[in-house]
Backbone as ProteinMPNN parsed JSONL, in Angstrom:
{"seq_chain_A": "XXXXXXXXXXXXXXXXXXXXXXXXXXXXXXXXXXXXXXXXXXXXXX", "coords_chain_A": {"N_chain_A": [[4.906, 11.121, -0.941], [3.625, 9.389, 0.876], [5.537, 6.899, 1.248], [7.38, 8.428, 2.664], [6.08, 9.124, 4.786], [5.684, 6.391, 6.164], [7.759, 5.7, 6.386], [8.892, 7.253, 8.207], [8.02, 6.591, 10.459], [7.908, 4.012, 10.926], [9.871, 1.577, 12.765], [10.864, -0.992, 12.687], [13.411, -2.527, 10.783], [14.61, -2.515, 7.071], [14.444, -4.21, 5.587], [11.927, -5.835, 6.552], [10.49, -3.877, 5.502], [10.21, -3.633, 3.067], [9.115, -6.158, 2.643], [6.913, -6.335, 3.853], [5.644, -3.981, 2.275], [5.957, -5.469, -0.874], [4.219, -7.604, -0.085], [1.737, -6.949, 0.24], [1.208, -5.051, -2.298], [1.07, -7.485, -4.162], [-1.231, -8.784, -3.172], [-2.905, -6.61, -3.708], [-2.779, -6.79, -6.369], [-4.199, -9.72, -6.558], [-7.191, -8.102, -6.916], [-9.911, -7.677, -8.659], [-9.694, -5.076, -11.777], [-11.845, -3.684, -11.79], [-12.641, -3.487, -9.478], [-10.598, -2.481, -7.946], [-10.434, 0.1, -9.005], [-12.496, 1.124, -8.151], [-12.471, 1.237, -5.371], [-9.99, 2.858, -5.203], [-11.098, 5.527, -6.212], [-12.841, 5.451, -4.252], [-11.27, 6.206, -2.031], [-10.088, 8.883, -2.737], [-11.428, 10.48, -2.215], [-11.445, 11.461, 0.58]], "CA_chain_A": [[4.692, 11.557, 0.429], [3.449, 8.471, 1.222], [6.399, 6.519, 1.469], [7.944, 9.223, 3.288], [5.277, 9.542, 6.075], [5.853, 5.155, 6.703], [9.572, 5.719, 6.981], [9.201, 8.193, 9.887], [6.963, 6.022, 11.894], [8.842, 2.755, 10.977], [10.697, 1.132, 14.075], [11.676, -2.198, 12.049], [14.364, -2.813, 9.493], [14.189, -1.868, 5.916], [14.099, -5.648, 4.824], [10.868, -6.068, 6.823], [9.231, -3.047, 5.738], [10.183, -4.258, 1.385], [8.492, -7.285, 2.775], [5.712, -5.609, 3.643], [4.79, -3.586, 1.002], [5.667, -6.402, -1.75], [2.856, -8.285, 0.107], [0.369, -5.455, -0.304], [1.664, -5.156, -3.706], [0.543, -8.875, -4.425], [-2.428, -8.858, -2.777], [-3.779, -5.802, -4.551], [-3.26, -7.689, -7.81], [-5.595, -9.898, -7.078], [-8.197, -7.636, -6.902], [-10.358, -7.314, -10.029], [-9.096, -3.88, -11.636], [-12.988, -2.707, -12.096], [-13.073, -2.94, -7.874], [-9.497, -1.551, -7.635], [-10.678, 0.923, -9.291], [-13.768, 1.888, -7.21], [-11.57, 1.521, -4.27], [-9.081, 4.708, -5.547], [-12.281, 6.195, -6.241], [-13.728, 6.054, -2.929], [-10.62, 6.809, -1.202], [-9.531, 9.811, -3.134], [-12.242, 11.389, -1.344], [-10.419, 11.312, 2.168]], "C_chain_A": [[4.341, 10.377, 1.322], [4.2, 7.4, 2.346], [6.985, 6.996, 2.513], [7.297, 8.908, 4.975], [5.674, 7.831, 6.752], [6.966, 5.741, 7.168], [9.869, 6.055, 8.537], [8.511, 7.698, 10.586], [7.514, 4.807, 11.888], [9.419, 2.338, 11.809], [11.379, 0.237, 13.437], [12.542, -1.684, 11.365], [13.671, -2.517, 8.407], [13.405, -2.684, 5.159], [12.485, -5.926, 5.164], [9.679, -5.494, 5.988], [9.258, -3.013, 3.803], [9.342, -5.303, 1.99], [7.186, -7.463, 2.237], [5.087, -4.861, 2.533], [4.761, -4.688, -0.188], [4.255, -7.664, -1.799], [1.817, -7.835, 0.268], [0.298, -5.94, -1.232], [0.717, -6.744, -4.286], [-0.54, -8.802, -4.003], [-3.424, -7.923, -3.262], [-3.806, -6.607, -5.692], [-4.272, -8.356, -8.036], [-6.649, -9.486, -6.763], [-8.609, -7.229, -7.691], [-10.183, -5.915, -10.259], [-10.646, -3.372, -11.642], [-12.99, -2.319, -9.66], [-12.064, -2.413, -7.138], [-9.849, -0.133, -7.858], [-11.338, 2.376, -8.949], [-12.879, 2.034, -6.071], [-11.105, 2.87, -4.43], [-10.19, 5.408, -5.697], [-12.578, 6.893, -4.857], [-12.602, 6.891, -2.009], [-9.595, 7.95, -1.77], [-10.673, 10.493, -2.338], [-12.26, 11.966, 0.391], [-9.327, 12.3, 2.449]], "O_chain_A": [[4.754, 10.383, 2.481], [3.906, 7.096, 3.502], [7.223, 6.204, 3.425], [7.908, 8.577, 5.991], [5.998, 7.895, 7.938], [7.072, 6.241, 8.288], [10.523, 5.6, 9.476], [8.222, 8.35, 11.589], [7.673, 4.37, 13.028], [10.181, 3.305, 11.839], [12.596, 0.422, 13.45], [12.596, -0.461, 11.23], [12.464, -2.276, 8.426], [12.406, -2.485, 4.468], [11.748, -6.215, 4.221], [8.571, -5.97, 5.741], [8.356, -2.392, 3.24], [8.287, -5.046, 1.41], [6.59, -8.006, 1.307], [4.047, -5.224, 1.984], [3.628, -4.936, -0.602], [3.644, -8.258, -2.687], [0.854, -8.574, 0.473], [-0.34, -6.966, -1.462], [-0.383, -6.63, -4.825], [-1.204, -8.689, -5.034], [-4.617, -8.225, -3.291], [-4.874, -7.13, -6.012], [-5.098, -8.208, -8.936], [-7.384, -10.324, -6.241], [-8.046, -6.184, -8.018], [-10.402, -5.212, -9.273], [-10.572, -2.17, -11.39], [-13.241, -1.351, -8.943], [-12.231, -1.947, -6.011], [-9.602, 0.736, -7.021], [-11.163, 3.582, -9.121], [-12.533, 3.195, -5.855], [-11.647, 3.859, -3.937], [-10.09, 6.304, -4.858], [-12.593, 8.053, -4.446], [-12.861, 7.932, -1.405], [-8.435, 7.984, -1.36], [-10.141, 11.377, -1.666], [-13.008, 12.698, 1.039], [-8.659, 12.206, 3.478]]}, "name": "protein", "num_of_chains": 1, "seq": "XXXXXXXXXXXXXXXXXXXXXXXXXXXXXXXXXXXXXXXXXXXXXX"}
């Protein structure tokens, strides 16, 4: 659903918006998985 909900608000290109998430993507990595963890935690509660 996620995915879905970007798409429809998206204005850019497709290329931009792979860009974008791959550099999420990377940048979550390095985040130790014990404080990834807590993260999904906290924000399953939302």
């Amino acid at each position: 659903a996620g995915e879905a909900i970007v798409q429809e608000h998206w204005d850019g290109t497709g290329d931009v918006l792979e860009i974008v998430a791959g550099v999420i993507s990377w940048g979550a990595s390095l985040v130790p998985w014990p404080v990834r963890r807590a993260m999904k935690r906290f924000l399953r509660g939302f």
